[in-house]
Amino acid sequence: MTPELTQKILGCKTLPTLPAVAVRILDLAANPSSSAKQVAECIESDPAVAARVLKTVNSSFYARRVPVSTINQAVVILGLQTVKTLVLGFCLVGSMSGLKVKGFDVAKFWRRTIHTSTAARLLAQRLGEPNPEEWALTALLADIGMLVLDMVDRPTYTKATQQAETHMDLPAQEAAAGLATHAEVGYLIAEQWHLPPLLTLPIRWHHEPEQCPEPEQVRSCRAIQWAGLCGDIVVDAAPEKPLLMLRAVSEKLGISHEDADAIVTTATQKAGEVARLFDLKIGTAANITLLLQKANLALTEIALNNEQIAQQESMRAAELERQNSDLEHRNRELQQLALTDPLTGLANRAGSDRYMDAEFAQATRTGKPMALMVIDLDDFKHLNDTYGHAAGDQILRHVANCLKSATRDKGLAGRFGGDEMVVILPGVTLANASAIAGVLCRAIADKAVMHEGKWLKITVSIGVVSMEPGQPMATIGHLFTAADRAVYKAKVAGRNCVHAASSRAAA
């Protein structure tokens, strides 16, 4: 960055400044003797920020059964680092969201930013990072340089953004226009705000992680690059391009293609909630399943075409072998899509049956237990008829997310169709499965769903059965019969409850 551009940026009168509460929070976070009470009092001095922190802490991202009602409680439960990061995010996005941007599509900018931040948080959780909010905040700030460049040299920057076909092309176009890259400018602003290197370095190097001068920060730089590609998939006209790069970066992070697609899908589902926390409007959620499907098909076609060109003069046997390999890869991806319910992200009937067949055979062979839950939503038809199918879909996704939590470490959650869902838990006894079902039942009942300004309360009836040693079952059908009868008994008992039955009940 030239000294002239640096001076022009730092001298810009409309440059966003760090709000007082954020400055104070940074000071307290840097002081080891700071108490939770001091931090809480600082946050409470800004009622708007305090309200957003509480709203976030009580959102689905933290899945707390008991609401957090005070800032002091939030600091104690979540820790100073997490609350500090939340406050910085609200303050900084609040400062930036009011900037008048005309040189590029600002709505698209914020839509991509929110999706990127949401994906960064989910990635951090998937990789076991201790404070996912830090990656989420870094992703929020990664592209602030775009806003600043628009302010200081709108004509030049407008031309650069128009010539960039994708966000991945933007740094090259910025440099070609004689400007600094938005990553360099974002780093300059972050340093002016005295943000720690843990945030500033990934902002600077998220487009070229391997160039980061601090080896221990390369992984976080790569993570923000990965999250940005998730945002590109949602907003780009040709999502196959960022998806192709996402595949490569996923391998460096140790993330499978399936996990990457799952994070992209979940981020799209949750982005609207994140946007509301920041009072941002990002439009309706994209049909990410369709986007990924089209992108994967496009990538396969591109790969096939490239291989045909590259292998024209090669031996036909080698060419056929490579093409077969690509087709097999494509078939595996399509088979995976065919086993997933697009609405909830759970396994569909085919996927559940496949998993159940394999685990039933394993349990029969080894004598180990296998539990089955059948979950039926109470009064779902009434809710669907009263509030519409959009509300019904929202309720189904909510229940599905709860089931995913129960099978995060082991097992499978599936949607059989309509409002009937199942959870299959290999190696789990009836007693343990009943305890898990009880937690699920309470968690679903405790969390109402907001739809068009109304809280919709959902409850479920769960039937539980387990195939255990001494209780051999002839077929999977017997197991399902016992579970279905258990669900019926839960309904008769008043709903919103769990009924556990021996697998002998099918006899």
Short mmCIF file of C-alpha atoms in Angstrom, two decimals:
data_model
loop_
_atom_site.label_atom_id
_atom_site.label_comp_id
_atom_site.label_asym_id
_atom_site.label_seq_id
_atom_site.Cartn_x
_atom_site.Cartn_y
_atom_site.Cartn_z
CA MET A 1 0.00 0.00 0.00
CA THR A 2 1.41 3.40 -1.00
CA PRO A 3 1.95 6.08 1.66
CA GLU A 4 -0.43 8.34 -0.27
CA LEU A 5 -3.27 5.82 -0.12
CA THR A 6 -2.57 5.08 3.55
CA GLN A 7 -2.75 8.80 4.37
CA LYS A 8 -5.93 9.17 2.34
CA ILE A 9 -7.59 6.27 4.17
CA LEU A 10 -6.56 7.37 7.66
CA GLY A 11 -7.56 10.95 6.88
CA CYS A 12 -11.04 9.97 5.68
CA LYS A 13 -13.53 11.76 7.93
CA THR A 14 -16.26 9.15 7.38
CA LEU A 15 -14.02 6.25 8.39
CA PRO A 16 -15.83 4.18 11.05
CA THR A 17 -14.38 4.46 14.56
CA LEU A 18 -14.41 1.95 17.37
CA PRO A 19 -17.34 2.68 19.74
CA ALA A 20 -16.49 3.49 23.37
CA VAL A 21 -17.95 0.27 24.76
CA ALA A 22 -15.79 -1.78 22.37
CA VAL A 23 -12.65 0.14 23.38
CA ARG A 24 -13.41 -0.47 27.04
CA ILE A 25 -14.10 -4.17 26.43
CA LEU A 26 -10.74 -4.57 24.67
CA ASP A 27 -9.00 -2.94 27.63
CA LEU A 28 -10.77 -5.21 30.12
CA ALA A 29 -10.02 -8.32 28.05
CA ALA A 30 -6.32 -7.42 28.02
CA ASN A 31 -6.25 -7.02 31.80
CA PRO A 32 -5.95 -10.40 33.61
CA SER A 33 -7.40 -8.91 36.79
CA SER A 34 -10.66 -7.82 35.13
CA SER A 35 -13.73 -9.31 36.76
CA ALA A 36 -16.93 -10.59 35.18
CA LYS A 37 -18.79 -7.83 37.02
CA GLN A 38 -16.64 -5.12 35.42
CA VAL A 39 -17.21 -6.57 31.96
CA ALA A 40 -20.96 -6.86 32.58
CA GLU A 41 -21.18 -3.28 33.81
CA CYS A 42 -19.30 -2.06 30.73
CA ILE A 43 -21.68 -3.87 28.37
CA GLU A 44 -24.75 -2.72 30.28
CA SER A 45 -23.64 0.88 29.77
CA ASP A 46 -24.79 0.43 26.15
CA PRO A 47 -28.37 -0.94 26.33
CA ALA A 48 -28.53 -1.70 22.60
CA VAL A 49 -25.37 -3.82 22.68
CA ALA A 50 -26.46 -5.51 25.92
CA ALA A 51 -29.81 -6.46 24.37
CA ARG A 52 -28.12 -7.97 21.32
CA VAL A 53 -25.69 -9.95 23.44
CA LEU A 54 -28.55 -11.47 25.45
CA LYS A 55 -30.51 -12.17 22.28
CA THR A 56 -27.50 -13.95 20.78
CA VAL A 57 -26.70 -15.96 23.89
CA ASN A 58 -30.31 -17.19 23.96
CA SER A 59 -30.37 -18.01 20.24
CA SER A 60 -30.20 -21.49 18.74
CA PHE A 61 -26.42 -21.19 18.33
CA TYR A 62 -25.95 -21.82 22.04
CA ALA A 63 -28.98 -24.12 22.49
CA ARG A 64 -29.37 -23.27 26.14
CA ARG A 65 -32.30 -24.96 27.86
CA VAL A 66 -32.46 -22.24 30.53
CA PRO A 67 -32.56 -18.64 29.23
CA VAL A 68 -29.75 -16.28 30.22
CA SER A 69 -31.36 -13.16 31.67
CA THR A 70 -28.44 -10.93 32.69
CA ILE A 71 -25.17 -9.84 31.12
CA ASN A 72 -23.27 -10.89 34.23
CA GLN A 73 -24.71 -14.38 33.86
CA ALA A 74 -23.71 -14.43 30.18
CA VAL A 75 -20.12 -13.47 31.03
CA VAL A 76 -19.87 -16.15 33.71
CA ILE A 77 -21.38 -18.90 31.53
CA LEU A 78 -19.73 -18.11 28.19
CA GLY A 79 -16.48 -16.58 29.41
CA LEU A 80 -14.90 -13.19 28.87
CA GLN A 81 -13.40 -14.03 25.47
CA THR A 82 -16.69 -15.11 23.92
CA VAL A 83 -18.67 -12.15 25.26
CA LYS A 84 -15.89 -9.76 24.27
CA THR A 85 -16.00 -11.13 20.73
CA LEU A 86 -19.80 -10.77 20.55
CA VAL A 87 -19.63 -7.16 21.71
CA LEU A 88 -16.92 -6.29 19.19
CA GLY A 89 -18.95 -7.87 16.42
CA PHE A 90 -22.10 -5.91 17.22
CA CYS A 91 -20.20 -2.63 17.65
CA LEU A 92 -18.10 -2.94 14.51
CA VAL A 93 -20.86 -4.17 12.22
CA GLY A 94 -23.08 -1.43 13.60
CA SER A 95 -20.42 1.12 12.67
CA MET A 96 -19.99 -0.30 9.17
CA SER A 97 -23.57 -1.08 8.23
CA GLY A 98 -24.46 2.61 8.17
CA LEU A 99 -21.78 3.53 5.62
CA LYS A 100 -23.10 4.86 2.30
CA VAL A 101 -21.80 2.53 -0.38
CA LYS A 102 -22.62 3.15 -4.05
CA GLY A 103 -19.77 1.57 -5.99
CA PHE A 104 -20.92 -2.02 -5.60
CA ASP A 105 -23.90 -4.10 -4.49
CA VAL A 106 -23.96 -3.48 -0.73
CA ALA A 107 -26.89 -5.86 -0.16
CA LYS A 108 -24.89 -8.64 -1.80
CA PHE A 109 -21.87 -7.62 0.31
CA TRP A 110 -23.75 -8.05 3.59
CA ARG A 111 -25.45 -11.22 2.43
CA ARG A 112 -22.07 -12.76 1.63
CA THR A 113 -20.58 -11.43 4.87
CA ILE A 114 -23.30 -12.93 7.06
CA HIS A 115 -23.09 -16.30 5.31
CA THR A 116 -19.29 -16.21 5.65
CA SER A 117 -19.44 -15.42 9.36
CA THR A 118 -22.03 -18.13 10.00
CA ALA A 119 -19.95 -20.70 8.10
CA ALA A 120 -16.82 -19.65 10.04
CA ARG A 121 -18.57 -20.27 13.36
CA LEU A 122 -19.83 -23.68 12.22
CA LEU A 123 -16.38 -24.61 10.89
CA ALA A 124 -14.76 -23.66 14.20
CA GLN A 125 -17.27 -25.86 16.02
CA ARG A 126 -16.58 -28.73 13.60
CA LEU A 127 -12.81 -28.40 14.14
CA GLY A 128 -13.13 -28.10 17.92
CA GLU A 129 -11.90 -24.51 18.21
CA PRO A 130 -12.23 -23.20 21.80
CA ASN A 131 -13.88 -19.90 20.81
CA PRO A 132 -15.88 -20.14 17.56
CA GLU A 133 -17.02 -16.52 17.99
CA GLU A 134 -13.49 -15.30 17.19
CA TRP A 135 -13.59 -16.91 13.75
CA ALA A 136 -17.13 -15.61 13.25
CA LEU A 137 -16.01 -12.05 14.10
CA THR A 138 -12.93 -12.27 11.86
CA ALA A 139 -15.14 -13.39 8.98
CA LEU A 140 -17.47 -10.43 9.63
CA LEU A 141 -14.54 -8.02 9.33
CA ALA A 142 -12.58 -9.77 6.57
CA ASP A 143 -13.92 -7.59 3.75
CA ILE A 144 -14.33 -4.20 5.49
CA GLY A 145 -11.58 -2.94 3.19
CA MET A 146 -14.12 -2.98 0.36
CA LEU A 147 -16.30 -0.46 2.19
CA VAL A 148 -13.31 1.77 2.91
CA LEU A 149 -11.95 1.68 -0.65
CA ASP A 150 -15.39 2.64 -1.93
CA MET A 151 -15.36 5.66 0.40
CA VAL A 152 -11.87 6.93 -0.48
CA ASP A 153 -11.82 6.29 -4.26
CA ARG A 154 -15.27 5.31 -5.51
CA PRO A 155 -14.73 5.74 -9.29
CA THR A 156 -11.58 3.60 -9.37
CA TYR A 157 -12.96 1.00 -7.01
CA THR A 158 -16.26 0.75 -8.87
CA LYS A 159 -14.36 -0.14 -12.01
CA ALA A 160 -12.27 -2.74 -10.16
CA THR A 161 -15.34 -4.46 -8.67
CA GLN A 162 -17.14 -4.48 -12.01
CA GLN A 163 -14.18 -6.17 -13.70
CA ALA A 164 -13.92 -8.88 -11.03
CA GLU A 165 -16.02 -11.82 -12.17
CA THR A 166 -16.01 -13.36 -8.68
CA HIS A 167 -14.88 -12.32 -5.21
CA MET A 168 -11.85 -14.56 -5.68
CA ASP A 169 -10.80 -12.33 -8.62
CA LEU A 170 -11.19 -9.10 -6.65
CA PRO A 171 -7.66 -8.73 -5.16
CA ALA A 172 -6.08 -8.99 -8.62
CA GLN A 173 -8.44 -6.34 -10.03
CA GLU A 174 -7.80 -4.05 -7.04
CA ALA A 175 -4.06 -4.31 -7.58
CA ALA A 176 -4.44 -3.78 -11.34
CA ALA A 177 -6.38 -0.58 -10.64
CA GLY A 178 -3.45 0.79 -8.63
CA LEU A 179 -5.20 0.35 -5.30
CA ALA A 180 -4.32 -1.71 -2.28
CA THR A 181 -6.27 -4.95 -1.89
CA HIS A 182 -9.27 -4.87 0.40
CA ALA A 183 -7.43 -7.36 2.65
CA GLU A 184 -4.56 -4.89 3.12
CA VAL A 185 -6.96 -2.03 3.82
CA GLY A 186 -8.99 -4.14 6.26
CA TYR A 187 -5.79 -5.00 8.10
CA LEU A 188 -4.89 -1.31 8.32
CA ILE A 189 -8.29 -0.44 9.80
CA ALA A 190 -8.21 -3.37 12.24
CA GLU A 191 -4.81 -2.22 13.51
CA GLN A 192 -6.13 1.31 13.93
CA TRP A 193 -8.84 -0.20 16.11
CA HIS A 194 -6.10 -1.99 18.11
CA LEU A 195 -7.61 -5.40 17.49
CA PRO A 196 -5.37 -8.34 18.47
CA PRO A 197 -3.24 -10.17 15.85
CA LEU A 198 -5.49 -13.17 16.32
CA LEU A 199 -8.11 -11.14 14.37
CA THR A 200 -5.97 -8.84 12.23
CA LEU A 201 -3.73 -11.45 10.59
CA PRO A 202 -6.57 -13.56 9.14
CA ILE A 203 -8.14 -10.35 7.80
CA ARG A 204 -4.88 -9.53 6.01
CA TRP A 205 -4.12 -13.00 4.64
CA HIS A 206 -7.51 -14.65 4.09
CA HIS A 207 -7.02 -14.59 0.29
CA GLU A 208 -3.48 -16.03 0.50
CA PRO A 209 -3.16 -17.95 3.79
CA GLU A 210 0.20 -19.51 2.97
CA GLN A 211 1.77 -16.02 2.84
CA CYS A 212 0.93 -15.28 6.49
CA PRO A 213 4.23 -14.50 8.29
CA GLU A 214 3.07 -16.19 11.51
CA PRO A 215 2.93 -20.00 10.98
CA GLU A 216 0.57 -20.57 13.90
CA GLN A 217 -1.99 -18.25 12.25
CA VAL A 218 -1.99 -19.97 8.84
CA ARG A 219 -4.78 -22.32 9.87
CA SER A 220 -7.11 -19.50 10.97
CA CYS A 221 -6.31 -17.55 7.77
CA ARG A 222 -7.20 -20.63 5.75
CA ALA A 223 -10.39 -21.08 7.78
CA ILE A 224 -11.57 -17.54 6.93
CA GLN A 225 -10.71 -18.17 3.27
CA TRP A 226 -12.81 -21.36 3.45
CA ALA A 227 -15.74 -19.54 5.07
CA GLY A 228 -15.56 -16.83 2.40
CA LEU A 229 -15.89 -19.48 -0.30
CA CYS A 230 -19.07 -20.69 1.43
CA GLY A 231 -20.41 -17.15 1.08
CA ASP A 232 -19.38 -17.09 -2.60
CA ILE A 233 -21.34 -20.27 -3.28
CA VAL A 234 -24.50 -18.52 -2.09
CA VAL A 235 -24.07 -15.21 -3.96
CA ASP A 236 -22.06 -16.03 -7.11
CA ALA A 237 -23.79 -16.61 -10.42
CA ALA A 238 -21.50 -19.60 -11.04
CA PRO A 239 -21.27 -21.40 -7.67
CA GLU A 240 -19.22 -24.25 -9.12
CA LYS A 241 -16.11 -22.01 -9.15
CA PRO A 242 -15.96 -21.31 -5.40
CA LEU A 243 -17.16 -24.87 -4.73
CA LEU A 244 -14.17 -26.23 -6.63
CA MET A 245 -11.79 -24.13 -4.53
CA LEU A 246 -13.69 -25.02 -1.38
CA ARG A 247 -12.94 -28.67 -2.08
CA ALA A 248 -9.20 -27.94 -2.20
CA VAL A 249 -9.17 -25.81 0.96
CA SER A 250 -11.32 -28.38 2.79
CA GLU A 251 -8.65 -31.00 2.24
CA LYS A 252 -6.02 -28.72 3.79
CA LEU A 253 -8.27 -28.22 6.84
CA GLY A 254 -9.07 -31.92 7.13
CA ILE A 255 -12.74 -31.46 6.24
CA SER A 256 -14.47 -34.03 4.03
CA HIS A 257 -16.53 -32.92 1.05
CA GLU A 258 -19.65 -34.23 2.78
CA ASP A 259 -18.93 -32.24 5.94
CA ALA A 260 -18.18 -29.15 3.87
CA ASP A 261 -21.52 -29.43 2.05
CA ALA A 262 -23.28 -29.95 5.38
CA ILE A 263 -21.72 -26.79 6.83
CA VAL A 264 -22.66 -24.77 3.73
CA THR A 265 -26.23 -26.04 4.02
CA THR A 266 -26.51 -25.34 7.75
CA ALA A 267 -24.93 -21.90 7.35
CA THR A 268 -27.55 -21.02 4.76
CA GLN A 269 -30.32 -22.15 7.10
CA LYS A 270 -28.93 -20.12 10.02
CA ALA A 271 -27.77 -16.99 8.15
CA GLY A 272 -31.16 -15.32 8.40
CA GLU A 273 -31.12 -15.64 12.18
CA VAL A 274 -27.61 -14.16 12.34
CA ALA A 275 -28.63 -11.27 10.09
CA ARG A 276 -31.53 -10.45 12.39
CA LEU A 277 -29.16 -10.29 15.35
CA PHE A 278 -27.28 -7.55 13.50
CA ASP A 279 -30.42 -5.84 12.14
CA LEU A 280 -29.33 -6.62 8.58
CA LYS A 281 -31.56 -7.68 5.70
CA ILE A 282 -30.05 -10.32 3.43
CA GLY A 283 -33.12 -11.55 1.58
CA THR A 284 -34.64 -15.01 1.54
CA ALA A 285 -32.53 -18.11 2.05
CA ALA A 286 -31.14 -19.71 -1.08
CA ASN A 287 -32.13 -23.23 -2.06
CA ILE A 288 -28.68 -24.45 -1.10
CA THR A 289 -29.44 -28.09 -1.85
CA LEU A 290 -30.26 -27.20 -5.44
CA LEU A 291 -27.25 -24.87 -5.67
CA LEU A 292 -24.85 -27.56 -4.48
CA GLN A 293 -26.43 -30.14 -6.74
CA LYS A 294 -26.10 -27.90 -9.80
CA ALA A 295 -22.58 -26.88 -8.83
CA ASN A 296 -21.49 -30.48 -8.34
CA LEU A 297 -22.97 -31.46 -11.69
CA ALA A 298 -21.28 -28.48 -13.36
CA LEU A 299 -17.95 -29.43 -11.80
CA THR A 300 -18.31 -32.95 -13.09
CA GLU A 301 -19.02 -31.68 -16.61
CA ILE A 302 -16.05 -29.31 -16.44
CA ALA A 303 -13.81 -32.11 -15.22
CA LEU A 304 -14.99 -34.41 -17.99
CA ASN A 305 -14.47 -31.79 -20.69
CA ASN A 306 -11.01 -30.88 -19.42
CA GLU A 307 -9.99 -34.50 -19.29
CA GLN A 308 -11.20 -35.11 -22.81
CA ILE A 309 -9.05 -32.24 -24.10
CA ALA A 310 -6.02 -33.22 -22.03
CA GLN A 311 -6.20 -36.90 -22.95
CA GLN A 312 -6.89 -36.72 -26.71
CA GLU A 313 -3.39 -37.95 -27.57
CA SER A 314 -3.13 -40.40 -24.68
CA MET A 315 -3.78 -44.10 -24.79
CA ARG A 316 -7.50 -44.82 -24.95
CA ALA A 317 -7.34 -47.27 -22.10
CA ALA A 318 -5.88 -44.64 -19.76
CA GLU A 319 -8.44 -42.08 -20.93
CA LEU A 320 -11.33 -44.47 -20.27
CA GLU A 321 -9.95 -45.31 -16.84
CA ARG A 322 -9.81 -41.65 -15.83
CA GLN A 323 -13.29 -40.96 -17.15
CA ASN A 324 -14.65 -43.96 -15.25
CA SER A 325 -13.04 -42.66 -12.07
CA ASP A 326 -14.75 -39.28 -12.52
CA LEU A 327 -18.09 -40.91 -13.21
CA GLU A 328 -17.80 -43.05 -10.10
CA HIS A 329 -17.07 -39.95 -8.05
CA ARG A 330 -20.09 -38.23 -9.54
CA ASN A 331 -22.29 -41.22 -8.84
CA ARG A 332 -21.18 -41.31 -5.21
CA GLU A 333 -22.07 -37.64 -4.77
CA LEU A 334 -25.45 -38.12 -6.43
CA GLN A 335 -26.10 -41.20 -4.30
CA GLN A 336 -25.35 -39.15 -1.18
CA LEU A 337 -27.82 -36.48 -2.30
CA ALA A 338 -30.40 -39.20 -2.93
CA LEU A 339 -30.09 -40.35 0.69
CA THR A 340 -30.71 -36.94 2.27
CA ASP A 341 -34.01 -35.19 3.00
CA PRO A 342 -33.63 -31.71 1.40
CA LEU A 343 -35.91 -29.92 3.89
CA THR A 344 -34.37 -31.05 7.18
CA GLY A 345 -30.90 -32.25 6.19
CA LEU A 346 -31.64 -35.58 7.92
CA ALA A 347 -31.32 -38.93 6.21
CA ASN A 348 -34.38 -39.66 4.10
CA ARG A 349 -36.30 -42.95 4.15
CA ALA A 350 -33.82 -44.63 1.82
CA GLY A 351 -30.83 -43.39 3.81
CA SER A 352 -32.38 -44.43 7.12
CA ASP A 353 -33.26 -47.90 5.80
CA ARG A 354 -29.73 -48.42 4.49
CA TYR A 355 -28.20 -47.44 7.83
CA MET A 356 -30.74 -49.48 9.78
CA ASP A 357 -30.11 -52.62 7.69
CA ALA A 358 -26.36 -52.42 8.29
CA GLU A 359 -26.61 -51.76 12.03
CA PHE A 360 -29.31 -54.40 12.55
CA ALA A 361 -27.09 -56.99 10.87
CA GLN A 362 -24.16 -55.88 13.02
CA ALA A 363 -26.20 -56.06 16.23
CA THR A 364 -27.57 -59.49 15.29
CA ARG A 365 -24.08 -60.79 14.55
CA THR A 366 -22.30 -59.36 17.62
CA GLY A 367 -25.08 -59.42 20.22
CA LYS A 368 -24.54 -55.74 20.99
CA PRO A 369 -27.58 -53.54 21.69
CA MET A 370 -29.18 -51.20 19.20
CA ALA A 371 -31.82 -48.65 20.12
CA LEU A 372 -34.52 -47.18 17.92
CA MET A 373 -36.62 -44.09 18.58
CA VAL A 374 -39.70 -43.20 16.56
CA ILE A 375 -40.63 -39.54 16.97
CA ASP A 376 -44.06 -38.19 16.09
CA LEU A 377 -44.87 -34.45 16.26
CA ASP A 378 -47.93 -33.72 18.39
CA ASP A 379 -50.78 -31.90 16.61
CA PHE A 380 -48.54 -31.19 13.63
CA LYS A 381 -51.42 -31.28 11.14
CA HIS A 382 -53.27 -28.67 13.18
CA LEU A 383 -50.20 -26.38 13.25
CA ASN A 384 -49.62 -26.90 9.53
CA ASP A 385 -53.25 -26.20 8.64
CA THR A 386 -53.47 -23.19 10.97
CA TYR A 387 -50.22 -21.40 10.20
CA GLY A 388 -49.35 -22.71 6.74
CA HIS A 389 -46.75 -24.97 5.20
CA ALA A 390 -43.92 -22.47 5.72
CA ALA A 391 -44.50 -22.71 9.46
CA GLY A 392 -44.72 -26.48 9.20
CA ASP A 393 -41.39 -26.62 7.38
CA GLN A 394 -39.82 -24.37 10.02
CA ILE A 395 -41.09 -26.65 12.79
CA LEU A 396 -39.76 -29.76 11.03
CA ARG A 397 -36.32 -28.14 10.67
CA HIS A 398 -36.33 -27.18 14.34
CA VAL A 399 -37.10 -30.72 15.47
CA ALA A 400 -34.54 -32.10 12.99
CA ASN A 401 -31.82 -29.87 14.45
CA CYS A 402 -32.58 -31.24 17.92
CA LEU A 403 -32.29 -34.79 16.59
CA LYS A 404 -28.98 -33.99 14.93
CA SER A 405 -27.63 -32.90 18.29
CA ALA A 406 -28.57 -36.26 19.77
CA THR A 407 -26.68 -38.14 17.05
CA ARG A 408 -23.70 -35.82 16.71
CA ASP A 409 -21.27 -38.36 18.15
CA LYS A 410 -22.93 -41.61 17.15
CA GLY A 411 -26.01 -42.84 15.36
CA LEU A 412 -28.29 -41.46 12.66
CA ALA A 413 -31.38 -39.25 12.61
CA GLY A 414 -33.77 -39.64 9.71
CA ARG A 415 -37.09 -38.38 8.36
CA PHE A 416 -39.39 -41.15 7.25
CA GLY A 417 -41.86 -38.74 5.71
CA GLY A 418 -44.36 -36.18 6.87
CA ASP A 419 -43.82 -35.51 10.54
CA GLU A 420 -42.45 -38.94 11.44
CA MET A 421 -38.76 -39.09 12.30
CA VAL A 422 -36.44 -41.76 13.66
CA VAL A 423 -33.21 -41.94 15.61
CA ILE A 424 -31.05 -45.07 15.35
CA LEU A 425 -28.45 -45.54 18.11
CA PRO A 426 -26.07 -48.51 17.69
CA GLY A 427 -24.59 -49.87 20.90
CA VAL A 428 -27.12 -48.04 23.12
CA THR A 429 -29.24 -49.82 25.71
CA LEU A 430 -32.92 -49.20 26.35
CA ALA A 431 -32.19 -47.30 29.57
CA ASN A 432 -29.69 -44.97 27.93
CA ALA A 433 -31.87 -44.47 24.86
CA SER A 434 -34.81 -43.58 27.11
CA ALA A 435 -32.70 -40.99 28.90
CA ILE A 436 -31.61 -39.47 25.58
CA ALA A 437 -35.22 -39.43 24.38
CA GLY A 438 -36.28 -37.66 27.57
CA VAL A 439 -33.68 -34.94 27.00
CA LEU A 440 -34.85 -34.58 23.40
CA CYS A 441 -38.49 -34.37 24.39
CA ARG A 442 -37.83 -31.62 26.93
CA ALA A 443 -35.47 -29.70 24.63
CA ILE A 444 -38.07 -29.58 21.85
CA ALA A 445 -40.85 -28.54 24.22
CA ASP A 446 -38.71 -25.85 25.86
CA LYS A 447 -37.87 -24.09 22.60
CA ALA A 448 -40.80 -22.53 20.77
CA VAL A 449 -40.47 -21.51 17.13
CA MET A 450 -41.01 -17.88 16.10
CA HIS A 451 -43.07 -17.63 12.92
CA GLU A 452 -44.42 -14.34 11.61
CA GLY A 453 -44.40 -12.76 15.03
CA LYS A 454 -45.97 -15.72 16.83
CA TRP A 455 -44.33 -18.28 19.09
CA LEU A 456 -45.37 -21.78 18.08
CA LYS A 457 -44.94 -24.38 20.81
CA ILE A 458 -43.99 -27.84 19.61
CA THR A 459 -44.04 -31.11 21.49
CA VAL A 460 -43.29 -34.66 20.41
CA SER A 461 -44.22 -38.16 21.47
CA ILE A 462 -41.35 -40.63 21.38
CA GLY A 463 -41.41 -44.38 21.37
CA VAL A 464 -38.18 -46.15 22.33
CA VAL A 465 -37.15 -49.75 21.89
CA SER A 466 -33.79 -51.48 22.01
CA MET A 467 -32.63 -54.83 20.68
CA GLU A 468 -30.46 -56.22 23.46
CA PRO A 469 -28.80 -59.56 24.31
CA GLY A 470 -31.43 -62.13 25.20
CA GLN A 471 -34.01 -60.36 23.04
CA PRO A 472 -33.27 -61.53 19.48
CA MET A 473 -35.47 -60.04 16.78
CA ALA A 474 -36.22 -61.84 13.56
CA THR A 475 -36.61 -58.74 11.41
CA ILE A 476 -36.27 -54.99 11.49
CA GLY A 477 -40.01 -54.87 11.07
CA HIS A 478 -40.44 -56.36 14.53
CA LEU A 479 -38.33 -53.59 15.99
CA PHE A 480 -40.36 -50.89 14.24
CA THR A 481 -43.62 -52.48 15.33
CA ALA A 482 -42.52 -52.28 18.96
CA ALA A 483 -41.42 -48.67 18.56
CA ASP A 484 -44.68 -47.69 16.82
CA ARG A 485 -46.69 -49.23 19.63
CA ALA A 486 -44.58 -47.31 22.12
CA VAL A 487 -45.32 -44.06 20.28
CA TYR A 488 -49.03 -44.85 20.42
CA LYS A 489 -48.81 -45.39 24.17
CA ALA A 490 -46.97 -42.07 24.55
CA LYS A 491 -49.83 -40.39 22.66
CA VAL A 492 -52.44 -42.08 24.85
CA ALA A 493 -50.51 -41.01 27.95
CA GLY A 494 -51.04 -37.36 27.05
CA ARG A 495 -48.34 -36.66 24.44
CA ASN A 496 -45.14 -34.67 25.03
CA CYS A 497 -43.61 -37.71 26.67
CA VAL A 498 -41.49 -40.82 26.11
CA HIS A 499 -42.63 -44.43 26.31
CA ALA A 500 -39.98 -47.16 26.35
CA ALA A 501 -40.88 -50.73 25.48
CA SER A 502 -39.01 -53.99 25.25
CA SER A 503 -38.49 -55.23 21.73
CA ARG A 504 -40.48 -58.26 22.82
CA ALA A 505 -43.52 -55.98 22.56
CA ALA A 506 -43.51 -56.60 18.82
CA ALA A 507 -44.18 -60.27 19.27
#
